[in-house]
Coordinates of C-alpha atoms in Angstrom, one line a residue:
Chain A
M16 CA 33.8 84.8 121.5
R17 CA 35.0 81.4 120.4
I18 CA 35.8 78.9 123.2
S19 CA 39.4 78.6 121.9
T20 CA 39.7 82.4 122.0
F21 CA 38.4 82.4 125.6
F22 CA 41.0 79.8 126.7
Y23 CA 43.7 81.6 124.7
T24 CA 42.9 84.9 126.5
L25 CA 43.0 83.1 129.9
Q26 CA 46.3 81.4 129.0
Q27 CA 47.8 84.7 127.9
G28 CA 46.7 86.3 131.2
V29 CA 48.5 83.6 133.1
R30 CA 51.6 83.8 130.8
N31 CA 51.8 87.6 131.1
I32 CA 52.5 87.1 134.8
F33 CA 55.7 85.2 134.0
R34 CA 56.6 87.2 130.9
N35 CA 57.1 90.4 133.0
K36 CA 58.4 88.7 136.2
L37 CA 59.8 91.9 137.7
F38 CA 56.6 93.9 137.1
S39 CA 54.5 91.0 138.4
L40 CA 56.6 90.8 141.5
A41 CA 56.5 94.5 142.1
S42 CA 52.7 94.5 141.7
I43 CA 52.2 91.5 144.0
A44 CA 54.6 93.0 146.6
T45 CA 52.7 96.3 146.5
I46 CA 49.3 94.8 147.0
T47 CA 50.7 92.3 149.6
S48 CA 52.2 95.1 151.7
C49 CA 49.1 97.3 151.5
L50 CA 46.8 94.4 152.4
F51 CA 49.1 93.1 155.1
L52 CA 49.0 96.5 156.9
F53 CA 45.2 96.6 156.4
G54 CA 44.8 93.0 157.7
M55 CA 46.9 93.6 160.8
F56 CA 45.2 96.8 161.5
Y57 CA 41.8 95.2 161.0
A58 CA 42.7 92.3 163.4
I59 CA 43.8 94.8 166.1
V60 CA 40.8 97.0 165.8
V61 CA 38.3 94.1 165.8
N62 CA 40.0 92.7 168.9
L63 CA 40.0 96.1 170.6
Q64 CA 36.3 96.5 169.8
H65 CA 35.7 93.0 171.2
I66 CA 37.5 93.7 174.4
V67 CA 35.7 97.0 174.9
K68 CA 32.4 95.4 174.1
T69 CA 33.0 92.6 176.6
A70 CA 33.9 95.2 179.2
E71 CA 30.7 97.2 178.3
E72 CA 28.6 94.1 178.8
G73 CA 29.7 94.0 182.4
V74 CA 28.7 97.6 183.2
S75 CA 25.4 97.7 185.0
V76 CA 23.2 100.2 186.9
T77 CA 21.5 98.9 190.1
V78 CA 18.2 100.4 191.1
F79 CA 16.9 100.1 194.7
Y80 CA 13.3 101.0 195.8
N81 CA 11.7 102.8 198.7
E82 CA 10.4 100.7 201.6
G83 CA 6.8 99.6 201.1
T84 CA 6.8 99.7 197.3
T85 CA 4.6 96.9 196.1
Q86 CA 5.9 94.1 194.0
E87 CA 3.4 95.0 191.3
R88 CA 4.7 98.6 191.1
I89 CA 8.3 97.3 191.0
D90 CA 7.5 95.0 188.2
E91 CA 5.7 97.8 186.4
I92 CA 8.8 100.1 186.7
G93 CA 11.0 97.2 185.5
E94 CA 8.8 96.8 182.4
Q95 CA 9.1 100.6 181.7
I96 CA 12.9 100.5 182.1
A97 CA 13.2 97.4 179.9
K98 CA 11.4 99.3 177.0
R99 CA 14.1 101.9 176.9
T100 CA 16.7 101.8 174.0
E101 CA 19.7 102.2 176.4
V102 CA 18.8 98.9 178.1
S103 CA 20.0 95.6 176.7
E104 CA 19.0 93.4 179.7
I105 CA 17.2 93.9 183.0
K106 CA 17.2 91.4 185.9
F107 CA 15.1 91.6 189.1
V108 CA 16.8 90.5 192.3
S109 CA 14.5 89.9 195.3
A110 CA 15.5 90.5 198.9
E111 CA 15.8 86.7 199.4
E112 CA 18.0 86.3 196.4
A113 CA 20.2 89.2 197.5
W114 CA 20.6 87.7 201.0
D115 CA 21.4 84.2 199.5
E116 CA 24.0 85.8 197.2
F117 CA 25.5 87.8 200.1
K118 CA 25.7 84.7 202.4
Q119 CA 27.4 82.7 199.7
D120 CA 29.9 85.4 198.8
Y121 CA 30.8 86.9 202.2
L122 CA 29.5 84.9 205.2
G123 CA 29.2 81.2 204.8
E124 CA 26.3 79.1 206.2
E125 CA 27.5 78.9 209.9
Y126 CA 27.6 82.6 210.4
A127 CA 24.4 83.2 208.4
D128 CA 22.5 80.8 210.7
G129 CA 22.7 83.5 213.4
F130 CA 20.3 85.7 211.5
T131 CA 16.7 84.9 212.1
E132 CA 15.4 87.5 209.7
N133 CA 16.6 88.7 206.3
P134 CA 18.9 91.7 207.2
L135 CA 18.6 92.8 203.5
A136 CA 14.8 92.8 203.6
N137 CA 14.8 96.2 201.9
S138 CA 17.3 95.4 199.2
M139 CA 15.2 94.1 196.3
H140 CA 16.5 95.7 193.2
H141 CA 16.9 95.7 189.4
E142 CA 20.2 95.1 187.7
I143 CA 20.2 96.9 184.4
Y144 CA 22.8 96.1 181.6
L145 CA 23.3 98.7 179.0
S146 CA 23.2 98.5 175.2
D147 CA 25.6 101.4 175.0
V148 CA 27.6 102.6 178.0
S149 CA 27.7 106.2 176.7
L150 CA 23.9 106.4 177.3
Q151 CA 24.2 105.6 181.0
N152 CA 23.6 109.2 182.1
E153 CA 20.4 109.5 180.2
L154 CA 19.1 106.3 181.7
V155 CA 20.1 107.4 185.2
V156 CA 18.3 110.7 184.8
Y157 CA 15.2 108.9 183.7
I158 CA 15.3 106.5 186.6
Q159 CA 15.9 109.3 189.1
S160 CA 12.6 110.8 188.0
I161 CA 10.7 107.7 189.2
P162 CA 9.4 108.6 192.8
E163 CA 9.6 105.0 194.1
V164 CA 13.4 104.8 193.4
R165 CA 15.5 105.1 196.6
K166 CA 19.0 104.7 195.3
I167 CA 20.9 104.1 192.1
N168 CA 24.4 102.5 192.0
R169 CA 26.3 103.1 188.8
S170 CA 29.8 102.9 187.6
E171 CA 30.5 106.3 186.2
I172 CA 34.3 105.9 185.7
T173 CA 34.1 102.7 183.8
A174 CA 31.3 104.0 181.6
S175 CA 33.1 107.2 180.7
T176 CA 36.4 105.4 180.2
L177 CA 34.9 102.8 177.8
T178 CA 33.1 105.6 175.9
G179 CA 36.5 107.4 175.6
V180 CA 38.2 104.2 174.4
N181 CA 35.5 103.6 171.9
S182 CA 35.8 107.1 170.4
L183 CA 39.6 106.8 170.4
I184 CA 39.4 103.5 168.5
A185 CA 37.0 105.2 166.0
Y186 CA 39.3 108.2 165.4
I187 CA 42.5 106.0 165.1
S188 CA 40.6 103.7 162.7
V189 CA 39.6 106.5 160.5
G190 CA 43.1 108.0 160.7
I191 CA 45.0 104.8 159.9
I192 CA 42.6 103.8 157.1
A193 CA 43.1 107.2 155.5
V194 CA 46.9 106.9 155.7
L195 CA 46.8 103.3 154.4
F196 CA 44.5 104.4 151.6
A197 CA 46.9 107.3 150.6
V198 CA 49.9 105.0 150.7
S199 CA 48.2 102.3 148.7
I200 CA 47.1 104.8 146.0
F201 CA 50.7 106.1 145.8
L202 CA 52.3 102.6 145.6
I203 CA 49.7 101.3 143.2
S204 CA 49.8 104.4 140.9
N205 CA 53.6 103.9 140.8
T206 CA 53.3 100.3 139.9
V207 CA 50.7 101.1 137.2
T208 CA 53.1 103.7 135.7
I209 CA 55.8 101.0 135.4
G210 CA 53.2 98.8 133.9
I211 CA 52.3 101.4 131.3
S212 CA 55.9 101.6 130.0
V213 CA 56.1 97.8 129.9
R214 CA 52.8 97.5 128.0
K215 CA 52.9 100.5 125.7
D216 CA 54.6 98.9 122.7
E217 CA 52.8 95.6 123.1
I218 CA 49.4 97.2 123.1
E219 CA 50.3 99.4 120.1
I220 CA 51.4 96.4 118.1
M221 CA 48.1 94.6 118.9
K222 CA 46.0 97.6 117.9
Y223 CA 47.9 98.0 114.6
I224 CA 47.3 94.4 113.7
G225 CA 43.6 95.0 114.2
A226 CA 42.9 93.7 117.7
T227 CA 39.7 95.0 119.3
D228 CA 39.9 96.8 122.6
F229 CA 38.3 93.8 124.3
F230 CA 40.8 91.4 122.9
V231 CA 43.7 93.6 123.9
R232 CA 42.3 94.3 127.4
C233 CA 41.2 90.8 128.4
P234 CA 44.6 89.1 129.1
Y235 CA 45.8 92.2 131.0
V236 CA 42.7 92.3 133.1
I237 CA 43.0 88.5 133.9
E238 CA 46.6 89.1 134.8
G239 CA 45.6 92.0 137.0
I240 CA 42.9 89.9 138.8
L241 CA 45.4 87.0 139.3
I242 CA 48.1 89.4 140.7
G243 CA 45.4 90.9 143.0
A244 CA 44.3 87.5 144.2
I245 CA 47.9 86.4 144.9
G246 CA 48.6 89.8 146.5
A247 CA 45.6 89.1 148.8
A248 CA 46.3 85.5 149.6
I249 CA 49.9 86.1 150.8
P250 CA 49.1 88.6 153.6
L251 CA 46.2 86.4 154.7
V252 CA 48.5 83.4 155.2
I253 CA 51.2 85.6 156.9
I254 CA 48.6 87.3 159.2
Y255 CA 47.1 83.8 160.1
F256 CA 50.4 82.7 161.6
I257 CA 51.4 86.0 163.1
Y258 CA 48.0 86.4 164.8
N259 CA 48.0 82.9 166.3
T260 CA 51.6 83.3 167.5
A261 CA 50.8 86.7 169.0
I262 CA 47.7 85.5 170.8
T263 CA 49.5 82.5 172.3
Y264 CA 52.3 84.7 173.4
I265 CA 50.2 87.5 174.9
T266 CA 47.8 85.2 176.8
G267 CA 50.7 83.1 178.1
R268 CA 52.9 86.1 179.1
F269 CA 50.1 88.2 180.6
S270 CA 47.9 85.5 182.1
V271 CA 46.8 87.9 184.9
L272 CA 45.0 89.9 182.3
S273 CA 43.2 86.9 180.8
E274 CA 39.9 88.1 182.1
L275 CA 40.2 91.5 180.4
L276 CA 42.1 90.4 177.2
Q277 CA 39.6 88.2 175.5
F278 CA 40.9 87.8 172.0
L279 CA 38.8 86.7 169.1
P280 CA 39.7 83.4 167.4
V281 CA 41.4 83.8 164.0
Q282 CA 38.4 82.0 162.3
T283 CA 36.1 84.8 163.5
I284 CA 38.3 87.5 162.2
Y285 CA 38.8 85.7 158.9
Q286 CA 35.1 85.5 158.3
N287 CA 35.1 89.1 157.3
L288 CA 38.8 89.7 156.6
V289 CA 39.1 87.0 153.8
P290 CA 36.3 88.3 151.6
I291 CA 37.3 92.0 152.2
T292 CA 41.0 91.3 151.4
F293 CA 40.2 89.4 148.3
A294 CA 37.7 91.9 147.1
V295 CA 40.2 94.8 147.7
G296 CA 43.1 92.8 146.1
I297 CA 41.2 91.7 143.1
G298 CA 39.5 95.1 142.8
I299 CA 43.0 96.9 142.8
G300 CA 44.3 94.4 140.2
F301 CA 41.3 94.8 138.0
L302 CA 41.2 98.6 138.1
G303 CA 45.0 98.9 137.8
S304 CA 45.2 96.8 134.7
F305 CA 42.0 98.3 133.2
V306 CA 43.4 101.9 133.6
T307 CA 46.9 100.9 132.4
V308 CA 45.5 99.4 129.2
R309 CA 42.9 102.0 128.5
R310 CA 45.5 104.7 128.3
H311 CA 47.0 103.0 125.2
L312 CA 43.9 101.8 123.5
R313 CA 43.4 105.0 121.5
V314 CA 45.9 104.0 118.9
Chain B
M22 CA 17.0 132.7 108.4
P23 CA 16.8 128.9 108.2
I24 CA 19.8 126.9 109.2
T25 CA 21.1 124.7 106.4
K26 CA 23.4 121.8 107.3
K27 CA 26.5 121.8 105.2
K28 CA 26.7 118.4 103.6
K29 CA 30.1 116.8 103.1
K30 CA 30.8 116.2 99.5
K31 CA 31.0 112.4 98.8
L32 CA 34.4 111.3 97.6
A33 CA 34.3 109.8 94.1
I34 CA 36.1 106.4 94.1
G35 CA 36.8 104.3 91.1
D36 CA 36.0 100.6 91.1
D37 CA 39.6 99.6 91.0
E38 CA 40.9 102.2 93.5
V39 CA 41.8 101.1 97.0
I40 CA 43.2 104.3 98.4
V41 CA 41.9 107.8 97.6
L42 CA 43.2 110.9 99.3
D43 CA 41.5 114.2 98.4
N44 CA 43.1 117.5 99.3
V45 CA 44.3 116.1 102.7
C46 CA 45.8 118.5 105.2
K47 CA 47.2 117.5 108.5
S48 CA 48.5 120.1 111.0
Y49 CA 49.8 119.4 114.5
E50 CA 49.4 121.8 117.3
T51 CA 52.8 123.3 116.7
G52 CA 54.8 123.9 113.6
A53 CA 54.0 123.9 109.9
P54 CA 51.4 121.5 108.4
A55 CA 52.8 118.0 108.1
L56 CA 50.7 117.4 105.0
N57 CA 49.3 120.2 102.8
G58 CA 46.6 119.5 100.1
V59 CA 47.7 115.9 99.3
S60 CA 45.6 114.2 96.7
L61 CA 46.5 110.6 95.7
R62 CA 44.8 107.7 94.1
I63 CA 46.2 104.1 94.3
K64 CA 44.7 101.3 92.3
R65 CA 44.2 97.6 93.4
G66 CA 47.4 95.6 92.7
E67 CA 49.7 98.6 92.4
F68 CA 53.2 98.7 93.9
V69 CA 53.9 102.3 95.0
F70 CA 56.9 103.9 96.6
I71 CA 56.4 107.0 98.8
I72 CA 59.7 108.8 99.1
G73 CA 60.9 111.9 100.7
G74 CA 63.4 113.2 103.2
S75 CA 62.8 113.6 106.9
G76 CA 60.0 116.0 107.7
S77 CA 58.5 115.5 104.2
G78 CA 55.2 114.0 105.7
K79 CA 55.8 110.3 104.9
S80 CA 55.2 109.1 108.4
T81 CA 52.1 111.3 108.8
L82 CA 50.7 109.9 105.6
I83 CA 51.2 106.3 106.9
K84 CA 49.6 107.2 110.2
L85 CA 46.6 108.7 108.3
L86 CA 46.3 105.6 106.2
L87 CA 46.3 103.4 109.3
R88 CA 43.7 105.8 110.9
E89 CA 46.1 106.5 113.7
L90 CA 45.6 110.1 112.9
I91 CA 42.6 112.0 111.5
P92 CA 43.2 114.7 108.8
T93 CA 42.7 118.3 109.7
S94 CA 40.8 118.7 106.4
G95 CA 40.2 116.7 103.3
A96 CA 38.9 113.2 102.8
I97 CA 40.6 109.7 102.9
N98 CA 39.0 106.5 101.7
V99 CA 40.8 103.2 102.1
L100 CA 39.1 100.0 100.9
G101 CA 35.8 101.7 101.0
Y102 CA 36.2 103.0 104.6
D103 CA 35.8 106.7 105.0
L104 CA 38.6 107.3 107.5
T105 CA 37.4 110.7 108.5
R106 CA 34.1 109.3 109.8
I107 CA 34.9 105.7 110.8
R108 CA 33.7 104.8 114.3
H109 CA 36.3 103.7 116.9
G110 CA 34.8 100.2 117.1
K111 CA 35.1 99.7 113.4
I112 CA 38.8 100.5 113.2
P113 CA 40.0 97.0 114.1
Q114 CA 37.9 95.5 111.3
F115 CA 39.4 98.0 108.9
R116 CA 43.0 97.4 110.0
R117 CA 42.6 93.6 109.5
K118 CA 42.3 94.4 105.8
L119 CA 45.8 95.9 105.9
G120 CA 49.1 94.3 106.5
I121 CA 51.6 96.5 108.2
V122 CA 55.4 96.3 108.3
F123 CA 57.5 98.7 110.3
Q124 CA 61.1 99.7 110.2
D125 CA 61.7 98.5 113.8
F126 CA 59.7 95.3 113.0
R127 CA 57.4 95.8 116.1
L128 CA 57.3 92.1 117.0
L129 CA 56.3 90.8 120.4
P130 CA 59.8 90.1 121.8
D131 CA 58.8 87.6 124.5
R132 CA 57.0 85.3 122.0
N133 CA 58.5 83.0 119.4
V134 CA 58.2 83.2 115.6
Y135 CA 55.1 81.0 115.5
E136 CA 53.4 82.9 118.3
N137 CA 54.0 86.3 116.6
V138 CA 52.5 85.2 113.3
A139 CA 49.7 83.2 114.9
F140 CA 48.8 86.2 117.0
A141 CA 47.4 88.0 113.9
Q142 CA 45.1 85.0 113.2
R143 CA 44.0 84.8 116.8
I144 CA 42.9 88.4 116.6
V145 CA 40.5 87.6 113.8
Q146 CA 39.4 84.5 115.8
R147 CA 40.5 81.9 113.3
P148 CA 40.0 78.3 114.6
R149 CA 43.2 76.7 116.1
R150 CA 43.2 74.0 113.4
E151 CA 43.4 76.6 110.7
I152 CA 46.1 78.6 112.5
R153 CA 48.2 75.4 112.7
K154 CA 47.9 75.0 109.0
N155 CA 48.3 78.7 107.9
V156 CA 51.3 79.7 110.1
P157 CA 53.8 77.1 108.8
A158 CA 52.6 77.8 105.2
I159 CA 53.2 81.6 105.4
L160 CA 56.5 81.0 107.3
S161 CA 57.8 78.8 104.5
Q162 CA 56.6 81.5 102.0
V163 CA 58.9 84.1 103.7
G164 CA 61.7 81.6 104.0
L165 CA 61.5 80.9 107.8
A166 CA 60.0 77.4 107.8
G167 CA 62.7 76.0 110.0
K168 CA 62.7 78.8 112.6
Y169 CA 59.1 78.8 113.9
K170 CA 60.2 77.9 117.4
S171 CA 63.0 80.6 117.5
K172 CA 62.8 83.4 120.0
I173 CA 62.6 86.8 118.2
K174 CA 65.7 88.1 120.0
R175 CA 67.8 85.3 118.4
L176 CA 66.9 86.3 114.8
S177 CA 68.8 88.6 112.6
G178 CA 67.3 91.9 111.4
G179 CA 66.4 90.4 108.1
E180 CA 64.7 87.4 109.7
Q181 CA 62.8 89.6 112.1
Q182 CA 61.5 91.6 109.1
R183 CA 60.4 88.4 107.4
V184 CA 58.5 87.5 110.5
A185 CA 56.8 90.9 110.4
I186 CA 56.0 90.4 106.7
A187 CA 54.6 86.9 107.5
R188 CA 52.4 88.4 110.2
A189 CA 51.2 91.1 107.9
L190 CA 50.3 88.7 105.2
I191 CA 48.7 85.8 107.1
N192 CA 45.3 87.4 107.1
R193 CA 45.5 87.9 103.3
P194 CA 45.3 91.7 103.4
D195 CA 44.2 93.8 100.4
I196 CA 47.0 96.3 101.1
L197 CA 50.4 95.9 102.5
L198 CA 51.8 99.0 104.0
A199 CA 55.6 99.0 104.7
D200 CA 57.1 101.9 106.6
E201 CA 60.9 101.9 105.9
P202 CA 61.0 98.1 105.8
T203 CA 64.7 98.1 104.9
G204 CA 65.7 101.0 107.2
N205 CA 67.4 98.7 109.7
L206 CA 68.8 96.2 107.2
D207 CA 72.0 95.7 105.3
P208 CA 71.9 95.9 101.5
K209 CA 71.7 92.1 101.0
N210 CA 68.8 91.7 103.4
S211 CA 67.2 94.9 102.0
E212 CA 67.2 93.4 98.5
E213 CA 65.8 90.1 99.8
I214 CA 63.0 91.9 101.6
M215 CA 62.1 94.0 98.5
A216 CA 62.1 90.8 96.4
L217 CA 59.7 89.3 98.9
L218 CA 57.4 92.4 98.7
E219 CA 57.5 92.2 94.9
K220 CA 56.4 88.6 95.1
V221 CA 53.6 89.5 97.4
N222 CA 52.5 92.2 94.9
E223 CA 52.6 89.7 92.1
G224 CA 50.0 87.7 94.1
G225 CA 47.6 90.6 93.7
T226 CA 48.2 92.5 97.0
T227 CA 48.6 96.3 96.7
V228 CA 51.9 97.2 98.2
I229 CA 52.9 100.7 99.4
V230 CA 56.4 101.1 100.6
V231 CA 57.6 104.3 102.4
T232 CA 61.3 104.7 102.0
H233 CA 64.2 107.1 101.6
N234 CA 66.4 104.4 100.1
G235 CA 66.9 105.8 96.6
E236 CA 68.9 102.9 95.4
I237 CA 66.1 100.4 96.0
V238 CA 63.5 102.7 94.4
N239 CA 65.7 103.0 91.3
K240 CA 66.2 99.3 91.0
M241 CA 62.6 98.3 91.4
K242 CA 61.2 100.6 88.7
K243 CA 57.7 101.1 90.3
R244 CA 55.4 104.0 90.7
V245 CA 57.0 106.6 92.9
V246 CA 55.3 109.4 94.8
A247 CA 57.7 112.0 96.1
L248 CA 56.8 114.2 99.1
N249 CA 58.5 117.3 100.2
K250 CA 57.4 119.5 103.1
G251 CA 54.0 117.9 103.2
V252 CA 53.3 118.4 99.4
I253 CA 53.5 115.8 96.6
I254 CA 56.2 117.2 94.3
S255 CA 56.1 114.3 91.8
D256 CA 54.1 111.2 91.0
E257 CA 56.0 109.1 88.4
E258 CA 54.5 106.1 86.8
E259 CA 56.3 102.7 86.8
G260 CA 59.8 102.9 85.4
E261 CA 59.8 106.7 84.9
Y262 CA 61.4 107.7 88.2
V263 CA 65.2 108.2 88.3
N264 CA 66.9 109.0 91.5
A265 CA 69.2 112.0 91.0
D266 CA 71.4 111.1 94.0

């Protein structure tokens, strides 16, 4: 391909957008609305997952040991537990550390001075944080089988609730993505059908004059890619402002819940959302124009 | 029993022949055959009218010559290309040797006169410098030198047809195919367009005009092939045809 032909093709691709303004607007609007819905949904799901994950990270199982269990044996048990896949982190708390923490949290130094011995002498324990809260039961069953274990504290309600929320998010995600996908296909196929009627004569003329399939297709594909890119950029800009406004509003309005509602910054969300949205937008534009033109190339 | 592959008989083409149709039939899925056993030989530099009423097979013949359609049976050779066997990828190369003019002009309406004509040169990847030289030259040849910037929609029917002829001629085709070129024009414009086509023919280009305009055919006194219900009913040499209407 000559350089001048390459630039001509590129120029025609850009000009095509303005030649068929209505069609270009309809295509951009279709892609924008689909990707806007996708982007909003993505931002919500990612935040929900983040909130659930933050909550999960706080869920722990506490393991107390029988009186007289040696420190070596406790360490050995700790190492065995740490090796399990359900465990993300394990922390040993000695009796002294437990008493210091208790004094600090509940008594204060003046009252604590009355105790000559550590009243929590038998309270050395392991705090275990889970990699996946749904696996809490399995871990507890395993720990219960260790003879030196005296008592296990666990948060069953929190774990099961979080597991439920996680499953719910997964189901809703699949459902909404399926609906969005179906709507997108419908809207895009409609837009492509309009495109076909607009393009039919033009492509026929080019073919009669002796244009190769490549020469005919190129400007339309460039046009499709540009429309896809514009259709991806617009919702990204809109979502950026909506997201920041919404976060500022929610955190201001529901400050009580600020511990629970930990939103991700927009930059974190856009790390994945920008490439995905552009890939989908450009992909739709490319495929749409490719299919539209192909139908008329057999002249 | 050994299987013997039936070899297709090679079409005999004379040195000076640019179009050869041998016993060509074309049937569509429904209805009677559009062309039935058509054989035709056209020499380089000829001016041929193909006439016939509606349903005579004129349009099918043009589509076959453009390789838009493939014959049901028979053989077609145009400028050395066997159109029954030509590969899809070779069709553009073949079409670049033809110039095509349609009744409805088939111009790109959103581009100006210059762009419409230059488009045919861009397709064959002519350098920009050459295009800038060739387009004004061909436009002045068809009498549109001053209108190169005009939008297609602002031109009269006759002017639009001149643009179409300029586009068809700019790549110096061996054959100019004109399908009802005066169908949408008034008598004055029709005459001018026919005069232009005659001038093109005098330059050595083979010109084939499909028309039902008996008056023009009578006046031009060229070779006339008449079709009726898909069959050639007469093939009169230059000056022999007289329209009975």
